[in-house]
Amino acid sequence: MNECELILKDEVYAIVGAAIEVSNELGTGFLEAVYQEALAIELCSRRIPFTAQPTINIAYKGVALAKSYVSDFLCYDCIIVEIKAIKKLTSVEDAQLLNYLKATGKTAGVLLNFGTPKLEWKRMVFTHPSIRADSRPFASETE
C-alpha cells in the first residue's frame, strides 16, 4: 500500500459518508450553498470537526497578498473540502483544490460534486516535492 493512500483515510471516508447522506437525501438540482448548509448539519450530527468557509490567505515571497480565497470547509483542521454542483468535475476544479492545498500547506483535500445523480468525489493528496537543481529541465544548446 502506497504511503499517500494512507494519509487521513478514515477521516476522508467519514467526510464522504456524510456527503453521500446529503446527496441521497437532497438529490441533484440545488445550488452549492444548499449542499454546503446541509453538509454542515450532517457533519455536526456525525461529530466531524469542521470550520465552514475558512479564509485561505496567499503569500508571494513571504509577503501576504490582499487577495484571499474561501474554501467550503476545513475538516479535522487538516482536510480542505470543496463543494460543487455541476454536470462533471474537470481539471479546473482539481486545480482549484490543489491551489488551496498549496496555499495552506495542508496535505489532503476532498472535492465533492452534488450535480450528478450519484455523488461524484475525488480525494487529493498534495505532497511537497523537493526540487533538486539537476531535476529541472534545461534548454538545449541549439535553441
Tab-separated table of N, CA and C in Angstrom:
chain	number	residue	atom	x	y	z
A	1	MET	N	0.837	-1.194	0.000
A	1	MET	CA	0.000	0.000	0.000
A	1	MET	C	0.876	1.251	0.000
A	2	ASN	N	0.575	2.166	-0.834
A	2	ASN	CA	1.290	3.414	-1.010
A	2	ASN	C	1.070	4.335	0.196
A	3	GLU	N	2.109	5.073	0.595
A	3	GLU	CA	2.013	5.973	1.750
A	3	GLU	C	0.920	7.018	1.570
A	4	CYS	N	0.753	7.551	0.356
A	4	CYS	CA	-0.272	8.565	0.096
A	4	CYS	C	-1.678	8.015	0.306
A	5	GLU	N	-1.870	6.723	0.047
A	5	GLU	CA	-3.184	6.122	0.219
A	5	GLU	C	-3.612	6.114	1.680
A	6	LEU	N	-2.655	6.129	2.579
A	6	LEU	CA	-2.959	6.025	3.999
A	6	LEU	C	-3.231	7.364	4.666
A	7	ILE	N	-2.851	8.456	4.024
A	7	ILE	CA	-2.969	9.769	4.650
A	7	ILE	C	-4.431	10.119	4.900
A	8	LEU	N	-4.798	10.192	6.154
A	8	LEU	CA	-6.127	10.628	6.582
A	8	LEU	C	-7.263	9.827	5.944
A	9	LYS	N	-7.031	8.567	5.691
A	9	LYS	CA	-8.012	7.713	5.012
A	9	LYS	C	-9.346	7.666	5.754
A	10	ASP	N	-9.316	7.384	7.047
A	10	ASP	CA	-10.557	7.264	7.820
A	10	ASP	C	-11.321	8.581	7.879
A	11	GLU	N	-10.592	9.672	8.026
A	11	GLU	CA	-11.229	10.982	8.095
A	11	GLU	C	-11.894	11.336	6.762
A	12	VAL	N	-11.201	11.051	5.666
A	12	VAL	CA	-11.775	11.325	4.341
A	12	VAL	C	-13.030	10.491	4.131
A	13	TYR	N	-12.988	9.214	4.502
A	13	TYR	CA	-14.171	8.358	4.340
A	13	TYR	C	-15.334	8.846	5.198
A	14	ALA	N	-15.046	9.391	6.363
A	14	ALA	CA	-16.115	9.935	7.208
A	14	ALA	C	-16.775	11.139	6.529
A	15	ILE	N	-15.967	12.002	5.936
A	15	ILE	CA	-16.491	13.177	5.227
A	15	ILE	C	-17.321	12.743	4.018
A	16	VAL	N	-16.801	11.803	3.253
A	16	VAL	CA	-17.515	11.317	2.067
A	16	VAL	C	-18.817	10.633	2.475
A	17	GLY	N	-18.795	9.897	3.576
A	17	GLY	CA	-20.020	9.263	4.065
A	17	GLY	C	-21.094	10.288	4.390
A	18	ALA	N	-20.690	11.387	5.007
A	18	ALA	CA	-21.638	12.464	5.308
A	18	ALA	C	-22.175	13.076	4.012
A	19	ALA	N	-21.300	13.256	3.034
A	19	ALA	CA	-21.720	13.828	1.747
A	19	ALA	C	-22.672	12.893	1.001
A	20	ILE	N	-22.429	11.600	1.082
A	20	ILE	CA	-23.328	10.631	0.441
A	20	ILE	C	-24.717	10.719	1.060
A	21	GLU	N	-24.779	10.875	2.368
A	21	GLU	CA	-26.072	11.015	3.041
A	21	GLU	C	-26.812	12.259	2.539
A	22	VAL	N	-26.089	13.366	2.421
A	22	VAL	CA	-26.695	14.605	1.904
A	22	VAL	C	-27.185	14.393	0.475
A	23	SER	N	-26.366	13.764	-0.351
A	23	SER	CA	-26.734	13.505	-1.741
A	23	SER	C	-27.966	12.612	-1.834
A	24	ASN	N	-28.009	11.574	-1.022
A	24	ASN	CA	-29.164	10.669	-1.029
A	24	ASN	C	-30.439	11.375	-0.573
A	25	GLU	N	-30.290	12.272	0.374
A	25	GLU	CA	-31.455	12.971	0.935
A	25	GLU	C	-31.978	14.071	0.006
A	26	LEU	N	-31.060	14.863	-0.576
A	26	LEU	CA	-31.476	16.014	-1.386
A	26	LEU	C	-31.546	15.735	-2.882
A	27	GLY	N	-30.754	14.803	-3.368
A	27	GLY	CA	-30.690	14.577	-4.809
A	27	GLY	C	-29.952	15.708	-5.502
A	28	THR	N	-30.173	15.850	-6.803
A	28	THR	CA	-29.474	16.889	-7.571
A	28	THR	C	-30.386	18.090	-7.814
A	29	GLY	N	-29.792	19.165	-8.323
A	29	GLY	CA	-30.592	20.303	-8.759
A	29	GLY	C	-30.517	21.542	-7.895
A	30	PHE	N	-29.894	21.453	-6.732
A	30	PHE	CA	-29.796	22.620	-5.856
A	30	PHE	C	-28.488	23.373	-6.098
A	31	LEU	N	-28.418	24.576	-5.584
A	31	LEU	CA	-27.197	25.367	-5.631
A	31	LEU	C	-26.183	24.819	-4.629
A	32	GLU	N	-24.917	25.140	-4.866
A	32	GLU	CA	-23.849	24.708	-3.957
A	32	GLU	C	-24.135	25.113	-2.513
A	33	ALA	N	-24.668	26.308	-2.323
A	33	ALA	CA	-24.927	26.816	-0.969
A	33	ALA	C	-25.885	25.916	-0.194
A	34	VAL	N	-26.845	25.314	-0.877
A	34	VAL	CA	-27.795	24.402	-0.224
A	34	VAL	C	-27.056	23.161	0.263
A	35	TYR	N	-26.211	22.602	-0.596
A	35	TYR	CA	-25.453	21.412	-0.210
A	35	TYR	C	-24.461	21.730	0.905
A	36	GLN	N	-23.891	22.927	0.867
A	36	GLN	CA	-22.952	23.315	1.912
A	36	GLN	C	-23.659	23.381	3.266
A	37	GLU	N	-24.818	23.991	3.303
A	37	GLU	CA	-25.561	24.095	4.561
A	37	GLU	C	-25.993	22.716	5.057
A	38	ALA	N	-26.476	21.877	4.141
A	38	ALA	CA	-26.898	20.529	4.526
A	38	ALA	C	-25.709	19.697	5.009
A	39	LEU	N	-24.563	19.841	4.337
A	39	LEU	CA	-23.378	19.090	4.758
A	39	LEU	C	-22.906	19.547	6.134
A	40	ALA	N	-23.004	20.823	6.425
A	40	ALA	CA	-22.642	21.316	7.759
A	40	ALA	C	-23.504	20.651	8.828
A	41	ILE	N	-24.793	20.519	8.555
A	41	ILE	CA	-25.699	19.852	9.501
A	41	ILE	C	-25.291	18.396	9.675
A	42	GLU	N	-24.975	17.733	8.567
A	42	GLU	CA	-24.597	16.311	8.622
A	42	GLU	C	-23.253	16.115	9.330
A	43	LEU	N	-22.297	16.995	9.065
A	43	LEU	CA	-21.004	16.901	9.752
A	43	LEU	C	-21.182	17.058	11.256
A	44	CYS	N	-22.024	18.008	11.656
A	44	CYS	CA	-22.321	18.200	13.088
A	44	CYS	C	-22.934	16.950	13.690
A	45	SER	N	-23.908	16.379	12.997
A	45	SER	CA	-24.602	15.211	13.544
A	45	SER	C	-23.668	14.015	13.683
A	46	ARG	N	-22.618	13.971	12.874
A	46	ARG	CA	-21.643	12.878	12.943
A	46	ARG	C	-20.429	13.237	13.797
A	47	ARG	N	-20.484	14.408	14.396
A	47	ARG	CA	-19.395	14.902	15.250
A	47	ARG	C	-18.049	14.965	14.517
A	48	ILE	N	-18.119	15.365	13.273
A	48	ILE	CA	-16.907	15.590	12.485
A	48	ILE	C	-16.528	17.057	12.658
A	49	PRO	N	-15.364	17.328	13.230
A	49	PRO	CA	-14.983	18.726	13.467
A	49	PRO	C	-14.718	19.465	12.148
A	50	PHE	N	-15.251	20.686	12.046
A	50	PHE	CA	-15.069	21.459	10.817
A	50	PHE	C	-15.180	22.948	11.088
A	51	THR	N	-14.635	23.703	10.154
A	51	THR	CA	-14.819	25.146	10.082
A	51	THR	C	-15.434	25.417	8.723
A	52	ALA	N	-16.543	26.142	8.709
A	52	ALA	CA	-17.194	26.479	7.443
A	52	ALA	C	-16.579	27.749	6.871
A	53	GLN	N	-16.334	27.736	5.600
A	53	GLN	CA	-15.826	28.862	4.828
A	53	GLN	C	-14.588	29.536	5.436
A	54	PRO	N	-13.541	28.756	5.686
A	54	PRO	CA	-12.312	29.375	6.194
A	54	PRO	C	-11.611	30.181	5.093
A	55	THR	N	-11.007	31.270	5.477
A	55	THR	CA	-10.268	32.109	4.534
A	55	THR	C	-8.897	31.501	4.281
A	56	ILE	N	-8.507	31.484	3.020
A	56	ILE	CA	-7.185	30.989	2.634
A	56	ILE	C	-6.377	32.188	2.162
A	57	ASN	N	-5.370	32.537	2.934
A	57	ASN	CA	-4.515	33.666	2.586
A	57	ASN	C	-3.410	33.204	1.648
A	58	ILE	N	-3.022	34.068	0.744
A	58	ILE	CA	-1.997	33.766	-0.245
A	58	ILE	C	-0.799	34.672	0.024
A	59	ALA	N	0.395	34.093	-0.083
A	59	ALA	CA	1.617	34.875	0.094
A	59	ALA	C	2.491	34.735	-1.146
A	60	TYR	N	3.223	35.780	-1.427
A	60	TYR	CA	4.189	35.765	-2.516
A	60	TYR	C	5.532	36.192	-1.949
A	61	LYS	N	6.502	35.291	-1.985
A	61	LYS	CA	7.836	35.541	-1.436
A	61	LYS	C	7.757	36.067	-0.011
A	62	GLY	N	6.877	35.462	0.756
A	62	GLY	CA	6.752	35.814	2.160
A	62	GLY	C	5.886	37.027	2.450
A	63	VAL	N	5.353	37.653	1.416
A	63	VAL	CA	4.511	38.835	1.596
A	63	VAL	C	3.050	38.437	1.382
A	64	ALA	N	2.220	38.742	2.374
A	64	ALA	CA	0.794	38.417	2.267
A	64	ALA	C	0.147	39.274	1.186
A	65	LEU	N	-0.587	38.619	0.301
A	65	LEU	CA	-1.301	39.339	-0.753
A	65	LEU	C	-2.672	39.774	-0.253
A	66	ALA	N	-3.204	40.824	-0.841
A	66	ALA	CA	-4.528	41.311	-0.449
A	66	ALA	C	-5.611	40.311	-0.845
A	67	LYS	N	-5.401	39.599	-1.951
A	67	LYS	CA	-6.383	38.623	-2.435
A	67	LYS	C	-6.330	37.362	-1.573
A	68	SER	N	-7.491	36.903	-1.179
A	68	SER	CA	-7.581	35.633	-0.455
A	68	SER	C	-8.728	34.832	-1.051
A	69	TYR	N	-8.788	33.570	-0.709
A	69	TYR	CA	-9.850	32.692	-1.187
A	69	TYR	C	-10.603	32.126	-0.002
A	70	VAL	N	-11.775	31.581	-0.262
A	70	VAL	CA	-12.579	30.955	0.781
A	70	VAL	C	-12.933	29.556	0.301
A	71	SER	N	-12.530	28.552	1.073
A	71	SER	CA	-12.928	27.187	0.727
A	71	SER	C	-14.244	26.889	1.440
A	72	ASP	N	-14.872	25.788	1.094
A	72	ASP	CA	-16.167	25.471	1.695
A	72	ASP	C	-16.033	24.983	3.137
A	73	PHE	N	-15.102	24.063	3.375
A	73	PHE	CA	-14.901	23.535	4.728
A	73	PHE	C	-13.438	23.205	4.960
A	74	LEU	N	-13.051	23.261	6.214
A	74	LEU	CA	-11.807	22.670	6.684
A	74	LEU	C	-12.225	21.682	7.759
A	75	CYS	N	-12.041	20.398	7.496
A	75	CYS	CA	-12.458	19.356	8.439
A	75	CYS	C	-11.242	18.781	9.154
A	76	TYR	N	-11.430	18.437	10.404
A	76	TYR	CA	-10.366	17.856	11.230
A	76	TYR	C	-9.141	18.766	11.279
A	77	ASP	N	-9.306	20.027	10.973
A	77	ASP	CA	-8.235	21.018	10.956
A	77	ASP	C	-7.125	20.689	9.954
A	78	CYS	N	-7.401	19.759	9.020
A	78	CYS	CA	-6.337	19.393	8.081
A	78	CYS	C	-6.818	18.960	6.700
A	79	ILE	N	-8.121	18.832	6.480
A	79	ILE	CA	-8.638	18.388	5.180
A	79	ILE	C	-9.513	19.492	4.588
A	80	ILE	N	-9.113	19.994	3.428
A	80	ILE	CA	-9.903	21.011	2.747
A	80	ILE	C	-10.988	20.318	1.936
A	81	VAL	N	-12.226	20.774	2.103
A	81	VAL	CA	-13.363	20.200	1.382
A	81	VAL	C	-13.951	21.282	0.482
A	82	GLU	N	-14.045	20.968	-0.795
A	82	GLU	CA	-14.599	21.902	-1.771
A	82	GLU	C	-15.833	21.267	-2.402
A	83	ILE	N	-16.934	22.013	-2.412
A	83	ILE	CA	-18.218	21.527	-2.917
A	83	ILE	C	-18.518	22.137	-4.279
A	84	LYS	N	-19.038	21.307	-5.172
A	84	LYS	CA	-19.507	21.755	-6.478
A	84	LYS	C	-20.885	21.157	-6.730
A	85	ALA	N	-21.638	21.776	-7.629
A	85	ALA	CA	-22.931	21.248	-8.079
A	85	ALA	C	-22.987	21.467	-9.589
A	86	ILE	N	-22.169	20.693	-10.292
A	86	ILE	CA	-22.010	20.843	-11.740
A	86	ILE	C	-22.188	19.485	-12.427
A	87	LYS	N	-22.265	19.501	-13.764
A	87	LYS	CA	-22.501	18.255	-14.505
A	87	LYS	C	-21.379	17.242	-14.339
A	88	LYS	N	-20.124	17.726	-14.303
A	88	LYS	CA	-18.978	16.828	-14.209
A	88	LYS	C	-17.773	17.600	-13.697
A	89	LEU	N	-17.011	16.976	-12.814
A	89	LEU	CA	-15.776	17.589	-12.350
A	89	LEU	C	-14.758	17.589	-13.484
A	90	THR	N	-13.993	18.672	-13.563
A	90	THR	CA	-12.966	18.796	-14.601
A	90	THR	C	-11.632	19.145	-13.956
A	91	SER	N	-10.633	19.317	-14.788
A	91	SER	CA	-9.311	19.688	-14.293
A	91	SER	C	-9.323	21.081	-13.660
A	92	VAL	N	-10.290	21.907	-14.000
A	92	VAL	CA	-10.401	23.248	-13.402
A	92	VAL	C	-10.675	23.131	-11.905
A	93	GLU	N	-11.603	22.265	-11.535
A	93	GLU	CA	-11.929	22.068	-10.115
A	93	GLU	C	-10.770	21.389	-9.390
A	94	ASP	N	-10.112	20.454	-10.064
A	94	ASP	CA	-8.928	19.808	-9.483
A	94	ASP	C	-7.866	20.857	-9.162
A	95	ALA	N	-7.619	21.747	-10.117
A	95	ALA	CA	-6.603	22.789	-9.937
A	95	ALA	C	-6.966	23.727	-8.795
A	96	GLN	N	-8.248	24.050	-8.665
A	96	GLN	CA	-8.687	24.924	-7.578
A	96	GLN	C	-8.349	24.299	-6.228
A	97	LEU	N	-8.693	23.031	-6.051
A	97	LEU	CA	-8.409	22.367	-4.781
A	97	LEU	C	-6.908	22.238	-4.561
A	98	LEU	N	-6.170	21.907	-5.597
A	98	LEU	CA	-4.722	21.796	-5.472
A	98	LEU	C	-4.108	23.130	-5.054
A	99	ASN	N	-4.590	24.229	-5.620
A	99	ASN	CA	-4.092	25.551	-5.226
A	99	ASN	C	-4.404	25.847	-3.765
A	100	TYR	N	-5.582	25.459	-3.298
A	100	TYR	CA	-5.923	25.639	-1.887
A	100	TYR	C	-4.971	24.839	-1.002
A	101	LEU	N	-4.654	23.617	-1.414
A	101	LEU	CA	-3.725	22.794	-0.639
A	101	LEU	C	-2.340	23.433	-0.612
A	102	LYS	N	-1.874	23.900	-1.764
A	102	LYS	CA	-0.566	24.564	-1.833
A	102	LYS	C	-0.526	25.796	-0.939
A	103	ALA	N	-1.570	26.618	-1.010
A	103	ALA	CA	-1.598	27.881	-0.265
A	103	ALA	C	-1.621	27.661	1.239
A	104	THR	N	-2.261	26.585	1.677
A	104	THR	CA	-2.394	26.338	3.114
A	104	THR	C	-1.335	25.396	3.667
A	105	GLY	N	-0.684	24.640	2.793
A	105	GLY	CA	0.260	23.636	3.260
A	105	GLY	C	-0.425	22.380	3.783
A	106	LYS	N	-1.725	22.289	3.580
A	106	LYS	CA	-2.461	21.085	4.003
A	106	LYS	C	-2.127	19.950	3.040
A	107	THR	N	-2.260	18.725	3.518
A	107	THR	CA	-1.877	17.561	2.730
A	107	THR	C	-3.025	16.956	1.952
A	108	ALA	N	-4.241	16.995	2.496
A	108	ALA	CA	-5.364	16.280	1.879
A	108	ALA	C	-6.533	17.209	1.598
A	109	GLY	N	-7.226	16.893	0.513
A	109	GLY	CA	-8.421	17.632	0.148
A	109	GLY	C	-9.444	16.700	-0.459
A	110	VAL	N	-10.706	17.099	-0.373
A	110	VAL	CA	-11.796	16.320	-0.948
A	110	VAL	C	-12.644	17.249	-1.802
A	111	LEU	N	-12.891	16.812	-3.022
A	111	LEU	CA	-13.737	17.533	-3.959
A	111	LEU	C	-15.041	16.759	-4.060
A	112	LEU	N	-16.157	17.415	-3.735
A	112	LEU	CA	-17.476	16.775	-3.746
A	112	LEU	C	-18.348	17.430	-4.806
A	113	ASN	N	-18.948	16.621	-5.674
A	113	ASN	CA	-19.839	17.163	-6.696
A	113	ASN	C	-21.237	16.591	-6.515
A	114	PHE	N	-22.162	17.462	-6.128
A	114	PHE	CA	-23.554	17.072	-5.920
A	114	PHE	C	-24.397	17.251	-7.186
A	115	GLY	N	-23.784	17.615	-8.301
A	115	GLY	CA	-24.523	17.883	-9.526
A	115	GLY	C	-24.804	16.662	-10.384
A	116	THR	N	-24.416	15.494	-9.927
A	116	THR	CA	-24.651	14.251	-10.663
A	116	THR	C	-25.606	13.371	-9.861
A	117	PRO	N	-26.331	12.468	-10.532
A	117	PRO	CA	-27.296	11.626	-9.807
A	117	PRO	C	-26.675	10.851	-8.637
A	118	LYS	N	-25.441	10.415	-8.811
A	118	LYS	CA	-24.711	9.754	-7.730
A	118	LYS	C	-23.555	10.679	-7.359
A	119	LEU	N	-23.338	10.910	-6.073
A	119	LEU	CA	-22.273	11.816	-5.640
A	119	LEU	C	-20.957	11.466	-6.321
A	120	GLU	N	-20.333	12.464	-6.914
A	120	GLU	CA	-19.003	12.307	-7.502
A	120	GLU	C	-18.013	12.924	-6.522
A	121	TRP	N	-16.949	12.201	-6.204
A	121	TRP	CA	-15.968	12.758	-5.276
A	121	TRP	C	-14.560	12.340	-5.662
A	122	LYS	N	-13.619	13.203	-5.278
A	122	LYS	CA	-12.200	12.942	-5.506
A	122	LYS	C	-11.448	13.281	-4.235
A	123	ARG	N	-10.496	12.460	-3.931
A	123	ARG	CA	-9.591	12.700	-2.808
A	123	ARG	C	-8.264	13.117	-3.410
A	124	MET	N	-7.735	14.238	-2.954
A	124	MET	CA	-6.448	14.707	-3.463
A	124	MET	C	-5.446	14.758	-2.329
A	125	VAL	N	-4.243	14.310	-2.628
A	125	VAL	CA	-3.147	14.372	-1.670
A	125	VAL	C	-2.066	15.243	-2.280
A	126	PHE	N	-1.654	16.252	-1.537
A	126	PHE	CA	-0.604	17.151	-2.009
A	126	PHE	C	0.666	16.846	-1.247
A	127	THR	N	1.674	16.442	-1.978
A	127	THR	CA	2.976	16.230	-1.355
A	127	THR	C	3.869	17.380	-1.779
A	128	HIS	N	4.722	17.770	-0.915
A	128	HIS	CA	5.613	18.894	-1.177
A	128	HIS	C	6.887	18.336	-1.795
A	129	PRO	N	6.981	18.350	-3.120
A	129	PRO	CA	8.147	17.740	-3.757
A	129	PRO	C	9.406	18.549	-3.492
A	130	SER	N	10.472	17.837	-3.240
A	130	SER	CA	11.744	18.545	-3.083
A	130	SER	C	12.319	18.725	-4.481
A	131	ILE	N	12.674	19.924	-4.788
A	131	ILE	CA	13.185	20.230	-6.126
A	131	ILE	C	14.703	20.233	-6.063
A	132	ARG	N	15.296	19.391	-6.861
A	132	ARG	CA	16.750	19.330	-6.935
A	132	ARG	C	17.187	20.116	-8.162
A	133	ALA	N	18.341	20.731	-8.065
A	133	ALA	CA	18.834	21.538	-9.183
A	133	ALA	C	18.982	20.710	-10.452
A	134	ASP	N	19.392	19.447	-10.321
A	134	ASP	CA	19.612	18.633	-11.514
A	134	ASP	C	18.327	18.010	-12.055
A	135	SER	N	17.182	18.256	-11.422
A	135	SER	CA	15.939	17.657	-11.901
A	135	SER	C	15.133	18.608	-12.782
A	136	ARG	N	15.567	19.847	-12.883
A	136	ARG	CA	14.838	20.810	-13.703
A	136	ARG	C	15.279	20.698	-15.160
A	137	PRO	N	14.344	20.882	-16.081
A	137	PRO	CA	14.729	20.807	-17.497
A	137	PRO	C	15.547	22.033	-17.897
A	138	PHE	N	16.463	21.822	-18.788
A	138	PHE	CA	17.284	22.915	-19.300
A	138	PHE	C	17.025	23.062	-20.789
A	139	ALA	N	17.187	24.270	-21.298
A	139	ALA	CA	17.055	24.493	-22.740
A	139	ALA	C	18.244	23.839	-23.439
A	140	SER	N	18.007	23.288	-24.599
A	140	SER	CA	19.112	22.672	-25.339
A	140	SER	C	19.991	23.766	-25.929
A	141	GLU	N	21.215	23.394	-26.229
A	141	GLU	CA	22.161	24.374	-26.759
A	141	GLU	C	21.770	24.873	-28.142
A	142	THR	N	20.924	24.128	-28.856
A	142	THR	CA	20.552	24.527	-30.214
A	142	THR	C	19.394	25.509	-30.245
A	143	GLU	N	18.753	25.744	-29.133
A	143	GLU	CA	17.591	26.645	-29.110
A	143	GLU	C	18.014	28.094	-29.120
